[in-house]
mmCIF file with all atom_site columns, C-alpha atoms in Angstrom:
data_model
loop_
_atom_site.group_PDB
_atom_site.id
_atom_site.type_symbol
_atom_site.label_atom_id
_atom_site.label_alt_id
_atom_site.label_comp_id
_atom_site.label_asym_id
_atom_site.label_entity_id
_atom_site.label_seq_id
_atom_site.pdbx_PDB_ins_code
_atom_site.Cartn_x
_atom_site.Cartn_y
_atom_site.Cartn_z
_atom_site.occupancy
_atom_site.B_iso_or_equiv
_atom_site.pdbx_formal_charge
_atom_site.auth_seq_id
_atom_site.auth_comp_id
_atom_site.auth_asym_id
_atom_site.auth_atom_id
_atom_site.pdbx_PDB_model_num
ATOM 1   C CA . GLN A 1 1   ? 102.561 61.416  -84.735 1.00 67.00 ? 1   GLN A CA 1
ATOM 2   C CA . THR A 1 2   ? 99.939  59.027  -83.300 1.00 73.00 ? 2   THR A CA 1
ATOM 3   C CA . HIS A 1 3   ? 101.016 56.387  -80.785 1.00 79.00 ? 3   HIS A CA 1
ATOM 4   C CA . ALA A 1 4   ? 99.114  53.187  -80.095 1.00 81.00 ? 4   ALA A CA 1
ATOM 5   C CA . LEU A 1 5   ? 98.024  52.543  -76.531 1.00 84.00 ? 5   LEU A CA 1
ATOM 6   C CA . LEU A 1 6   ? 99.888  49.925  -74.521 1.00 84.00 ? 6   LEU A CA 1
ATOM 7   C CA . ALA A 1 7   ? 97.922  47.119  -72.875 1.00 80.00 ? 7   ALA A CA 1
ATOM 8   C CA . THR A 1 8   ? 98.545  48.704  -69.455 1.00 86.00 ? 8   THR A CA 1
ATOM 9   C CA . SER A 1 9   ? 97.472  52.239  -70.428 1.00 90.00 ? 9   SER A CA 1
ATOM 10  C CA . PRO A 1 10  ? 95.097  53.957  -67.980 1.00 93.00 ? 10  PRO A CA 1
ATOM 11  C CA . ALA A 1 11  ? 93.332  55.476  -71.028 1.00 92.00 ? 11  ALA A CA 1
ATOM 12  C CA . ILE A 1 12  ? 91.806  52.115  -72.025 1.00 89.00 ? 12  ILE A CA 1
ATOM 13  C CA . ASP A 1 13  ? 88.009  51.993  -71.533 1.00 89.00 ? 13  ASP A CA 1
ATOM 14  C CA . LYS A 1 14  ? 87.959  55.484  -69.940 1.00 93.00 ? 14  LYS A CA 1
ATOM 15  C CA . GLY A 1 15  ? 86.409  57.470  -72.818 1.00 91.00 ? 15  GLY A CA 1
ATOM 16  C CA . ASP A 1 16  ? 82.951  58.996  -72.912 1.00 91.00 ? 16  ASP A CA 1
ATOM 17  C CA . ALA A 1 17  ? 80.376  57.006  -74.933 1.00 89.00 ? 17  ALA A CA 1
ATOM 18  C CA . ALA A 1 18  ? 78.551  60.146  -76.108 1.00 91.00 ? 18  ALA A CA 1
ATOM 19  C CA . THR A 1 19  ? 81.774  61.697  -77.394 1.00 90.00 ? 19  THR A CA 1
ATOM 20  C CA . CYS A 1 20  ? 82.698  58.470  -79.212 1.00 88.00 ? 20  CYS A CA 1
ATOM 21  C CA . ALA A 1 21  ? 79.291  58.268  -80.902 1.00 90.00 ? 21  ALA A CA 1
ATOM 22  C CA . ALA A 1 22  ? 79.141  61.943  -81.953 1.00 91.00 ? 22  ALA A CA 1
ATOM 23  C CA . ALA A 1 23  ? 80.372  63.341  -85.269 1.00 89.00 ? 23  ALA A CA 1
ATOM 24  C CA . PRO A 1 24  ? 83.095  63.453  -86.469 1.00 87.00 ? 24  PRO A CA 1
ATOM 25  C CA . ILE A 1 25  ? 84.203  60.372  -84.490 1.00 87.00 ? 25  ILE A CA 1
ATOM 26  C CA . ASN A 1 26  ? 81.120  58.226  -85.216 1.00 90.00 ? 26  ASN A CA 1
ATOM 27  C CA . ASN A 1 27  ? 82.403  55.266  -83.162 1.00 88.00 ? 27  ASN A CA 1
ATOM 28  C CA . ARG A 1 28  ? 85.617  54.943  -85.207 1.00 88.00 ? 28  ARG A CA 1
ATOM 29  C CA . ASP A 1 29  ? 89.190  55.767  -84.260 1.00 86.00 ? 29  ASP A CA 1
ATOM 30  C CA . GLN A 1 30  ? 91.764  57.550  -86.439 1.00 86.00 ? 30  GLN A CA 1
ATOM 31  C CA . ASN A 1 31  ? 92.616  54.240  -88.157 1.00 80.00 ? 31  ASN A CA 1
ATOM 32  C CA . GLY A 1 32  ? 88.971  53.343  -88.837 1.00 82.00 ? 32  GLY A CA 1
ATOM 33  C CA . VAL A 1 33  ? 88.759  50.749  -86.029 1.00 81.00 ? 33  VAL A CA 1
ATOM 34  C CA . ILE A 1 34  ? 85.262  50.433  -84.548 1.00 81.00 ? 34  ILE A CA 1
ATOM 35  C CA . ARG A 1 35  ? 84.916  51.914  -81.058 1.00 87.00 ? 35  ARG A CA 1
ATOM 36  C CA . PRO A 1 36  ? 84.634  50.684  -78.396 1.00 86.00 ? 36  PRO A CA 1
ATOM 37  C CA . GLN A 1 37  ? 86.756  47.520  -78.480 1.00 79.00 ? 37  GLN A CA 1
ATOM 38  C CA . GLY A 1 38  ? 86.303  46.982  -74.733 1.00 78.00 ? 38  GLY A CA 1
ATOM 39  C CA . ALA A 1 39  ? 83.797  48.059  -72.106 1.00 83.00 ? 39  ALA A CA 1
ATOM 40  C CA . ALA A 1 40  ? 84.026  51.723  -73.218 1.00 88.00 ? 40  ALA A CA 1
ATOM 41  C CA . CYS A 1 41  ? 85.855  53.880  -75.747 1.00 90.00 ? 41  CYS A CA 1
ATOM 42  C CA . ASP A 1 42  ? 89.521  54.570  -75.133 1.00 91.00 ? 42  ASP A CA 1
ATOM 43  C CA . ILE A 1 43  ? 90.773  58.114  -74.565 1.00 92.00 ? 43  ILE A CA 1
ATOM 44  C CA . GLY A 1 44  ? 92.802  59.353  -77.535 1.00 89.00 ? 44  GLY A CA 1
ATOM 45  C CA . ALA A 1 45  ? 92.875  59.047  -81.306 1.00 88.00 ? 45  ALA A CA 1
ATOM 46  C CA . VAL A 1 46  ? 93.507  55.304  -81.447 1.00 87.00 ? 46  VAL A CA 1
ATOM 47  C CA . GLU A 1 47  ? 91.471  52.489  -79.893 1.00 85.00 ? 47  GLU A CA 1
ATOM 48  C CA . TYR A 1 48  ? 93.510  49.735  -78.192 1.00 83.00 ? 48  TYR A CA 1
ATOM 49  C CA . VAL A 1 49  ? 93.163  46.411  -80.022 1.00 77.00 ? 49  VAL A CA 1
ATOM 50  C CA . SER A 1 50  ? 94.367  43.261  -78.304 1.00 75.00 ? 50  SER A CA 1
ATOM 51  C CA . PHE A 1 51  ? 96.359  40.893  -80.459 1.00 75.00 ? 51  PHE A CA 1
ATOM 52  C CA . ASN A 1 52  ? 96.027  38.044  -77.981 1.00 79.00 ? 52  ASN A CA 1
ATOM 53  C CA . LYS A 1 53  ? 94.894  34.682  -79.288 1.00 85.00 ? 53  LYS A CA 1
ATOM 54  C CA . VAL A 1 54  ? 92.811  32.154  -77.334 1.00 88.00 ? 54  VAL A CA 1
ATOM 55  C CA . LEU A 1 55  ? 93.974  28.565  -76.859 1.00 94.00 ? 55  LEU A CA 1
ATOM 56  C CA . THR A 1 56  ? 91.180  26.157  -75.912 1.00 94.00 ? 56  THR A CA 1
ATOM 57  C CA . VAL A 1 57  ? 91.950  22.678  -74.591 1.00 96.00 ? 57  VAL A CA 1
ATOM 58  C CA . SER A 1 58  ? 89.385  19.905  -74.245 1.00 95.00 ? 58  SER A CA 1
ATOM 59  C CA . LYS A 1 59  ? 89.785  16.423  -72.838 1.00 95.00 ? 59  LYS A CA 1
ATOM 60  C CA . ALA A 1 60  ? 88.427  13.240  -74.389 1.00 95.00 ? 60  ALA A CA 1
ATOM 61  C CA . GLY A 1 61  ? 88.475  9.513   -73.696 1.00 95.00 ? 61  GLY A CA 1
ATOM 62  C CA . ASP A 1 62  ? 87.305  7.377   -70.797 1.00 95.00 ? 62  ASP A CA 1
ATOM 63  C CA . GLY A 1 63  ? 90.356  8.143   -68.640 1.00 95.00 ? 63  GLY A CA 1
ATOM 64  C CA . SER A 1 64  ? 91.368  11.266  -66.755 1.00 95.00 ? 64  SER A CA 1
ATOM 65  C CA . GLY A 1 65  ? 94.320  13.593  -66.505 1.00 96.00 ? 65  GLY A CA 1
ATOM 66  C CA . ALA A 1 66  ? 95.490  17.189  -66.586 1.00 96.00 ? 66  ALA A CA 1
ATOM 67  C CA . VAL A 1 67  ? 96.889  19.492  -69.251 1.00 97.00 ? 67  VAL A CA 1
ATOM 68  C CA . THR A 1 68  ? 99.102  22.446  -68.303 1.00 96.00 ? 68  THR A CA 1
ATOM 69  C CA . SER A 1 69  ? 100.859 25.112  -70.357 1.00 96.00 ? 69  SER A CA 1
ATOM 70  C CA . THR A 1 70  ? 104.148 26.967  -70.453 1.00 95.00 ? 70  THR A CA 1
ATOM 71  C CA . PRO A 1 71  ? 103.832 29.935  -70.322 1.00 94.00 ? 71  PRO A CA 1
ATOM 72  C CA . ALA A 1 72  ? 101.217 29.577  -67.593 1.00 91.00 ? 72  ALA A CA 1
ATOM 73  C CA . GLY A 1 73  ? 97.522  29.946  -68.370 1.00 91.00 ? 73  GLY A CA 1
ATOM 74  C CA . ILE A 1 74  ? 96.144  26.473  -69.040 1.00 93.00 ? 74  ILE A CA 1
ATOM 75  C CA . THR A 1 75  ? 95.538  24.192  -66.076 1.00 93.00 ? 75  THR A CA 1
ATOM 76  C CA . CYS A 1 76  ? 92.938  21.912  -67.586 1.00 89.00 ? 76  CYS A CA 1
ATOM 77  C CA . GLY A 1 77  ? 91.028  20.307  -65.091 1.00 81.00 ? 77  GLY A CA 1
ATOM 78  C CA . THR A 1 78  ? 90.355  23.839  -63.945 1.00 68.00 ? 78  THR A CA 1
ATOM 79  C CA . THR A 1 79  ? 90.998  26.336  -66.747 1.00 68.00 ? 79  THR A CA 1
ATOM 80  C CA . CYS A 1 80  ? 90.708  24.924  -70.245 1.00 89.00 ? 80  CYS A CA 1
ATOM 81  C CA . ASN A 1 81  ? 91.265  28.124  -72.193 1.00 89.00 ? 81  ASN A CA 1
ATOM 82  C CA . ALA A 1 82  ? 93.646  31.043  -71.933 1.00 89.00 ? 82  ALA A CA 1
ATOM 83  C CA . SER A 1 83  ? 94.739  34.047  -73.949 1.00 85.00 ? 83  SER A CA 1
ATOM 84  C CA . PHE A 1 84  ? 98.336  34.223  -75.188 1.00 88.00 ? 84  PHE A CA 1
ATOM 85  C CA . THR A 1 85  ? 100.197 36.940  -77.068 1.00 82.00 ? 85  THR A CA 1
ATOM 86  C CA . GLN A 1 86  ? 100.174 36.668  -80.839 1.00 79.00 ? 86  GLN A CA 1
ATOM 87  C CA . ASN A 1 87  ? 102.789 34.214  -82.192 1.00 84.00 ? 87  ASN A CA 1
ATOM 88  C CA . ALA A 1 88  ? 103.703 32.953  -78.710 1.00 89.00 ? 88  ALA A CA 1
ATOM 89  C CA . ALA A 1 89  ? 105.016 29.378  -78.575 1.00 94.00 ? 89  ALA A CA 1
ATOM 90  C CA . VAL A 1 90  ? 102.878 27.563  -76.000 1.00 96.00 ? 90  VAL A CA 1
ATOM 91  C CA . THR A 1 91  ? 103.983 24.132  -74.790 1.00 98.00 ? 91  THR A CA 1
ATOM 92  C CA . LEU A 1 92  ? 101.215 21.871  -73.495 1.00 98.00 ? 92  LEU A CA 1
ATOM 93  C CA . THR A 1 93  ? 101.986 18.974  -71.168 1.00 98.00 ? 93  THR A CA 1
ATOM 94  C CA . ALA A 1 94  ? 99.568  16.078  -70.626 1.00 98.00 ? 94  ALA A CA 1
ATOM 95  C CA . THR A 1 95  ? 99.767  14.195  -67.328 1.00 97.00 ? 95  THR A CA 1
ATOM 96  C CA . PRO A 1 96  ? 97.505  11.163  -66.894 1.00 97.00 ? 96  PRO A CA 1
ATOM 97  C CA . ASP A 1 97  ? 95.975  10.419  -63.494 1.00 96.00 ? 97  ASP A CA 1
ATOM 98  C CA . ASN A 1 98  ? 96.650  7.089   -61.773 1.00 95.00 ? 98  ASN A CA 1
ATOM 99  C CA . GLY A 1 99  ? 94.775  4.373   -63.620 1.00 95.00 ? 99  GLY A CA 1
ATOM 100 C CA . SER A 1 100 ? 94.829  6.316   -66.913 1.00 97.00 ? 100 SER A CA 1
ATOM 101 C CA . THR A 1 101 ? 97.157  6.676   -69.874 1.00 97.00 ? 101 THR A CA 1
ATOM 102 C CA . PHE A 1 102 ? 97.708  9.557   -72.272 1.00 97.00 ? 102 PHE A CA 1
ATOM 103 C CA . ALA A 1 103 ? 96.589  8.390   -75.740 1.00 97.00 ? 103 ALA A CA 1
ATOM 104 C CA . GLY A 1 104 ? 97.441  11.445  -77.841 1.00 98.00 ? 104 GLY A CA 1
ATOM 105 C CA . TRP A 1 105 ? 96.685  14.937  -79.125 1.00 98.00 ? 105 TRP A CA 1
ATOM 106 C CA . GLY A 1 106 ? 94.137  16.183  -81.631 1.00 97.00 ? 106 GLY A CA 1
ATOM 107 C CA . GLY A 1 107 ? 93.290  19.507  -83.243 1.00 97.00 ? 107 GLY A CA 1
ATOM 108 C CA . ALA A 1 108 ? 96.227  21.923  -83.452 1.00 97.00 ? 108 ALA A CA 1
ATOM 109 C CA . CYS A 1 109 ? 98.502  19.254  -81.903 1.00 97.00 ? 109 CYS A CA 1
ATOM 110 C CA . SER A 1 110 ? 99.235  15.722  -83.034 1.00 97.00 ? 110 SER A CA 1
ATOM 111 C CA . GLY A 1 111 ? 101.198 12.759  -81.781 1.00 97.00 ? 111 GLY A CA 1
ATOM 112 C CA . THR A 1 112 ? 101.353 10.696  -78.620 1.00 97.00 ? 112 THR A CA 1
ATOM 113 C CA . THR A 1 113 ? 104.231 12.278  -76.707 1.00 98.00 ? 113 THR A CA 1
ATOM 114 C CA . ALA A 1 114 ? 103.291 14.031  -73.475 1.00 97.00 ? 114 ALA A CA 1
ATOM 115 C CA . THR A 1 115 ? 104.214 17.499  -74.778 1.00 98.00 ? 115 THR A CA 1
ATOM 116 C CA . CYS A 1 116 ? 103.103 19.535  -77.769 1.00 97.00 ? 116 CYS A CA 1
ATOM 117 C CA . THR A 1 117 ? 104.009 23.073  -78.846 1.00 98.00 ? 117 THR A CA 1
ATOM 118 C CA . VAL A 1 118 ? 101.461 25.374  -80.494 1.00 97.00 ? 118 VAL A CA 1
ATOM 119 C CA . THR A 1 119 ? 102.288 28.691  -82.188 1.00 94.00 ? 119 THR A CA 1
ATOM 120 C CA . MET A 1 120 ? 99.520  31.170  -81.398 1.00 90.00 ? 120 MET A CA 1
ATOM 121 C CA . ASP A 1 121 ? 99.237  32.876  -84.786 1.00 86.00 ? 121 ASP A CA 1
ATOM 122 C CA . ASN A 1 122 ? 95.452  32.347  -84.585 1.00 85.00 ? 122 ASN A CA 1
ATOM 123 C CA . ALA A 1 123 ? 92.974  31.043  -82.022 1.00 87.00 ? 123 ALA A CA 1
ATOM 124 C CA . LYS A 1 124 ? 93.656  27.320  -81.595 1.00 93.00 ? 124 LYS A CA 1
ATOM 125 C CA . THR A 1 125 ? 91.821  24.287  -80.235 1.00 95.00 ? 125 THR A CA 1
ATOM 126 C CA . VAL A 1 126 ? 93.582  21.197  -78.907 1.00 97.00 ? 126 VAL A CA 1
ATOM 127 C CA . THR A 1 127 ? 92.161  17.903  -77.632 1.00 96.00 ? 127 THR A CA 1
ATOM 128 C CA . ALA A 1 128 ? 94.026  15.664  -75.178 1.00 96.00 ? 128 ALA A CA 1
ATOM 129 C CA . THR A 1 129 ? 92.782  12.080  -74.992 1.00 96.00 ? 129 THR A CA 1
ATOM 130 C CA . PHE A 1 130 ? 93.152  10.071  -71.798 1.00 96.00 ? 130 PHE A CA 1
ATOM 131 C CA . ASN A 1 131 ? 92.128  6.416   -71.638 1.00 97.00 ? 131 ASN A CA 1
ATOM 132 C CA . LYS A 1 132 ? 91.672  4.080   -68.699 1.00 96.00 ? 132 LYS A CA 1
ATOM 133 C CA . ALA A 1 133 ? 94.744  1.934   -68.212 1.00 92.00 ? 133 ALA A CA 1
ATOM 134 C CA . THR A 1 134 ? 94.286  -1.683  -69.186 1.00 85.00 ? 134 THR A CA 1
ATOM 135 C CA . VAL A 1 135 ? 94.995  -4.010  -66.298 1.00 75.00 ? 135 VAL A CA 1
ATOM 136 C CA . THR A 1 136 ? 96.234  -7.439  -67.186 1.00 72.00 ? 136 THR A CA 1
ATOM 137 C CA . ALA A 1 137 ? 96.256  -10.234 -64.675 1.00 69.00 ? 137 ALA A CA 1
ATOM 138 C CA . ASP A 1 138 ? 99.590  -11.891 -64.117 1.00 69.00 ? 138 ASP A CA 1
ATOM 139 C CA . THR A 1 139 ? 98.820  -15.573 -63.830 1.00 68.00 ? 139 THR A CA 1
ATOM 140 C CA . GLN A 1 140 ? 101.173 -17.568 -61.656 1.00 73.00 ? 140 GLN A CA 1
ATOM 141 C CA . LYS A 1 141 ? 101.001 -21.182 -60.653 1.00 74.00 ? 141 LYS A CA 1
ATOM 142 C CA . ILE A 1 142 ? 101.597 -22.137 -57.067 1.00 75.00 ? 142 ILE A CA 1
ATOM 143 C CA . TYR A 1 143 ? 102.811 -25.635 -56.327 1.00 73.00 ? 143 TYR A CA 1
ATOM 144 C CA . LEU A 1 144 ? 101.979 -26.979 -52.913 1.00 73.00 ? 144 LEU A CA 1
ATOM 145 C CA . PRO A 1 145 ? 103.628 -30.051 -51.479 1.00 78.00 ? 145 PRO A CA 1
ATOM 146 C CA . THR A 1 146 ? 101.532 -33.166 -51.144 1.00 78.00 ? 146 THR A CA 1
ATOM 147 C CA . VAL A 1 147 ? 100.992 -34.215 -47.556 1.00 80.00 ? 147 VAL A CA 1
ATOM 148 C CA . SER A 1 148 ? 100.012 -37.768 -46.754 1.00 77.00 ? 148 SER A CA 1
ATOM 149 C CA . ARG A 1 149 ? 99.067  -39.249 -43.378 1.00 73.00 ? 149 ARG A CA 1
#
Protein backbone atom coordinates (compact mmCIF):
# COMPACT_ATOMS: atom_id res chain seq x y z
CA GLN A 1 0.00 0.00 0.00
CA THR A 2 1.30 3.48 -0.94
CA HIS A 3 1.38 6.20 1.72
CA ALA A 4 1.40 9.91 0.97
CA LEU A 5 4.26 11.95 2.36
CA LEU A 6 3.59 14.22 5.32
CA ALA A 7 4.52 17.90 5.07
CA THR A 8 7.42 17.32 7.49
CA SER A 9 8.86 14.28 5.69
CA PRO A 10 12.64 14.35 5.14
CA ALA A 11 12.01 12.70 1.74
CA ILE A 12 10.53 15.90 0.28
CA ASP A 13 12.76 17.50 -2.39
CA LYS A 14 15.54 14.92 -1.82
CA GLY A 15 15.13 12.83 -4.99
CA ASP A 16 17.52 12.67 -7.92
CA ALA A 17 16.45 14.72 -10.97
CA ALA A 18 17.95 12.23 -13.45
CA THR A 19 16.07 9.33 -11.86
CA CYS A 20 12.81 11.30 -11.92
CA ALA A 21 13.21 12.17 -15.60
CA ALA A 22 14.20 8.65 -16.74
CA ALA A 23 11.78 5.97 -17.94
CA PRO A 24 9.57 4.54 -16.55
CA ILE A 25 9.05 7.48 -14.15
CA ASN A 26 9.11 10.24 -16.80
CA ASN A 27 8.61 13.03 -14.23
CA ARG A 28 5.34 11.56 -12.93
CA ASP A 29 4.58 9.86 -9.63
CA GLN A 30 2.49 6.71 -9.12
CA ASN A 31 -0.70 8.81 -9.16
CA GLY A 32 0.25 10.69 -12.35
CA VAL A 33 1.23 13.91 -10.53
CA ILE A 34 3.94 15.88 -12.34
CA ARG A 35 7.34 15.75 -10.63
CA PRO A 36 8.87 17.75 -9.10
CA GLN A 37 6.29 19.78 -7.16
CA GLY A 38 9.01 21.56 -5.17
CA ALA A 39 12.70 22.29 -5.65
CA ALA A 40 13.44 18.63 -6.52
CA CYS A 41 11.64 15.31 -6.85
CA ASP A 42 10.54 13.59 -3.67
CA ILE A 43 11.93 10.19 -2.70
CA GLY A 44 9.29 7.47 -3.05
CA ALA A 45 6.36 6.56 -5.27
CA VAL A 46 4.23 9.61 -4.47
CA GLU A 47 5.12 13.29 -4.83
CA TYR A 48 4.07 15.52 -1.91
CA VAL A 49 1.40 18.03 -2.96
CA SER A 50 0.60 20.91 -0.64
CA PHE A 51 -3.06 21.65 -0.15
CA ASN A 52 -2.38 25.04 1.39
CA LYS A 53 -4.29 28.01 0.05
CA VAL A 54 -2.95 31.58 -0.14
CA LEU A 55 -4.83 34.49 1.44
CA THR A 56 -3.81 37.90 0.07
CA VAL A 57 -4.82 41.10 1.83
CA SER A 58 -4.53 44.57 0.32
CA LYS A 59 -5.29 47.93 1.85
CA ALA A 60 -7.18 50.76 0.16
CA GLY A 61 -8.39 54.25 1.00
CA ASP A 62 -6.65 57.43 2.07
CA GLY A 63 -6.28 56.34 5.71
CA SER A 64 -4.00 53.79 7.33
CA GLY A 65 -4.26 50.77 9.57
CA ALA A 66 -3.28 47.15 10.07
CA VAL A 67 -4.89 43.81 9.30
CA THR A 68 -3.98 40.70 11.32
CA SER A 69 -5.16 37.10 11.17
CA THR A 70 -6.06 34.27 13.50
CA PRO A 71 -4.45 31.79 13.03
CA ALA A 72 -1.29 33.87 12.68
CA GLY A 73 0.19 34.61 9.27
CA ILE A 74 -1.18 37.96 8.13
CA THR A 75 0.26 41.10 9.70
CA CYS A 76 -0.56 43.57 6.97
CA GLY A 77 1.51 46.43 7.16
CA THR A 78 4.29 43.89 6.97
CA THR A 79 3.06 40.60 5.51
CA CYS A 80 0.01 40.88 3.29
CA ASN A 81 -0.24 37.26 2.20
CA ALA A 82 0.06 33.92 3.93
CA SER A 83 -0.60 30.26 3.25
CA PHE A 84 -3.25 28.46 5.30
CA THR A 85 -4.34 24.82 5.33
CA GLN A 86 -7.21 23.92 3.04
CA ASN A 87 -10.64 24.75 4.52
CA ALA A 88 -9.14 26.61 7.49
CA ALA A 89 -11.34 29.35 8.97
CA VAL A 90 -9.19 32.50 9.05
CA THR A 91 -10.43 35.51 11.01
CA LEU A 92 -9.11 38.88 9.86
CA THR A 93 -9.12 41.88 12.18
CA ALA A 94 -8.81 45.46 10.91
CA THR A 95 -7.36 48.06 13.28
CA PRO A 96 -7.27 51.68 12.08
CA ASP A 97 -4.35 53.91 13.03
CA ASN A 98 -4.95 57.15 14.95
CA GLY A 99 -6.58 59.65 12.63
CA SER A 100 -8.13 56.90 10.46
CA THR A 101 -11.31 54.86 10.44
CA PHE A 102 -12.03 51.38 9.12
CA ALA A 103 -14.53 51.75 6.24
CA GLY A 104 -15.11 48.11 5.31
CA TRP A 105 -14.07 44.90 3.57
CA GLY A 106 -14.04 43.93 -0.08
CA GLY A 107 -13.27 40.79 -2.07
CA ALA A 108 -13.82 37.56 -0.14
CA CYS A 109 -15.06 39.59 2.86
CA SER A 110 -17.87 42.11 3.11
CA GLY A 111 -19.30 44.42 5.72
CA THR A 112 -18.01 47.15 7.98
CA THR A 113 -17.36 45.32 11.25
CA ALA A 114 -13.72 45.09 12.30
CA THR A 115 -13.56 41.30 11.88
CA CYS A 116 -14.25 38.98 8.97
CA THR A 117 -13.89 35.20 8.66
CA VAL A 118 -12.75 33.56 5.42
CA THR A 119 -12.90 29.82 4.69
CA MET A 120 -9.78 28.84 2.75
CA ASP A 121 -11.34 26.40 0.28
CA ASN A 122 -9.51 28.27 -2.51
CA ALA A 123 -6.96 31.08 -2.76
CA LYS A 124 -8.70 34.26 -1.58
CA THR A 125 -8.15 38.00 -1.88
CA VAL A 126 -9.48 40.52 0.63
CA THR A 127 -9.33 44.32 0.63
CA ALA A 128 -9.50 46.40 3.82
CA THR A 129 -10.37 50.06 3.33
CA PHE A 130 -9.14 52.68 5.78
CA ASN A 131 -10.16 56.33 5.44
CA LYS A 132 -8.85 59.45 7.12
CA ALA A 133 -11.03 60.41 10.05
CA THR A 134 -13.16 63.47 9.47
CA VAL A 135 -12.47 66.16 12.03
CA THR A 136 -15.31 68.49 12.81
CA ALA A 137 -14.76 71.72 14.64
CA ASP A 138 -16.80 72.18 17.77
CA THR A 139 -17.88 75.79 17.72
CA GLN A 140 -18.39 77.39 21.10
CA LYS A 141 -19.22 80.96 21.95
CA ILE A 142 -17.34 82.68 24.70
CA TYR A 143 -19.01 85.58 26.47
CA LEU A 144 -16.70 88.10 28.04
CA PRO A 145 -17.89 90.67 30.52
CA THR A 146 -18.00 94.27 29.40
CA VAL A 147 -15.58 96.48 31.28
CA SER A 148 -16.12 100.22 31.36
CA ARG A 149 -13.84 102.89 32.83
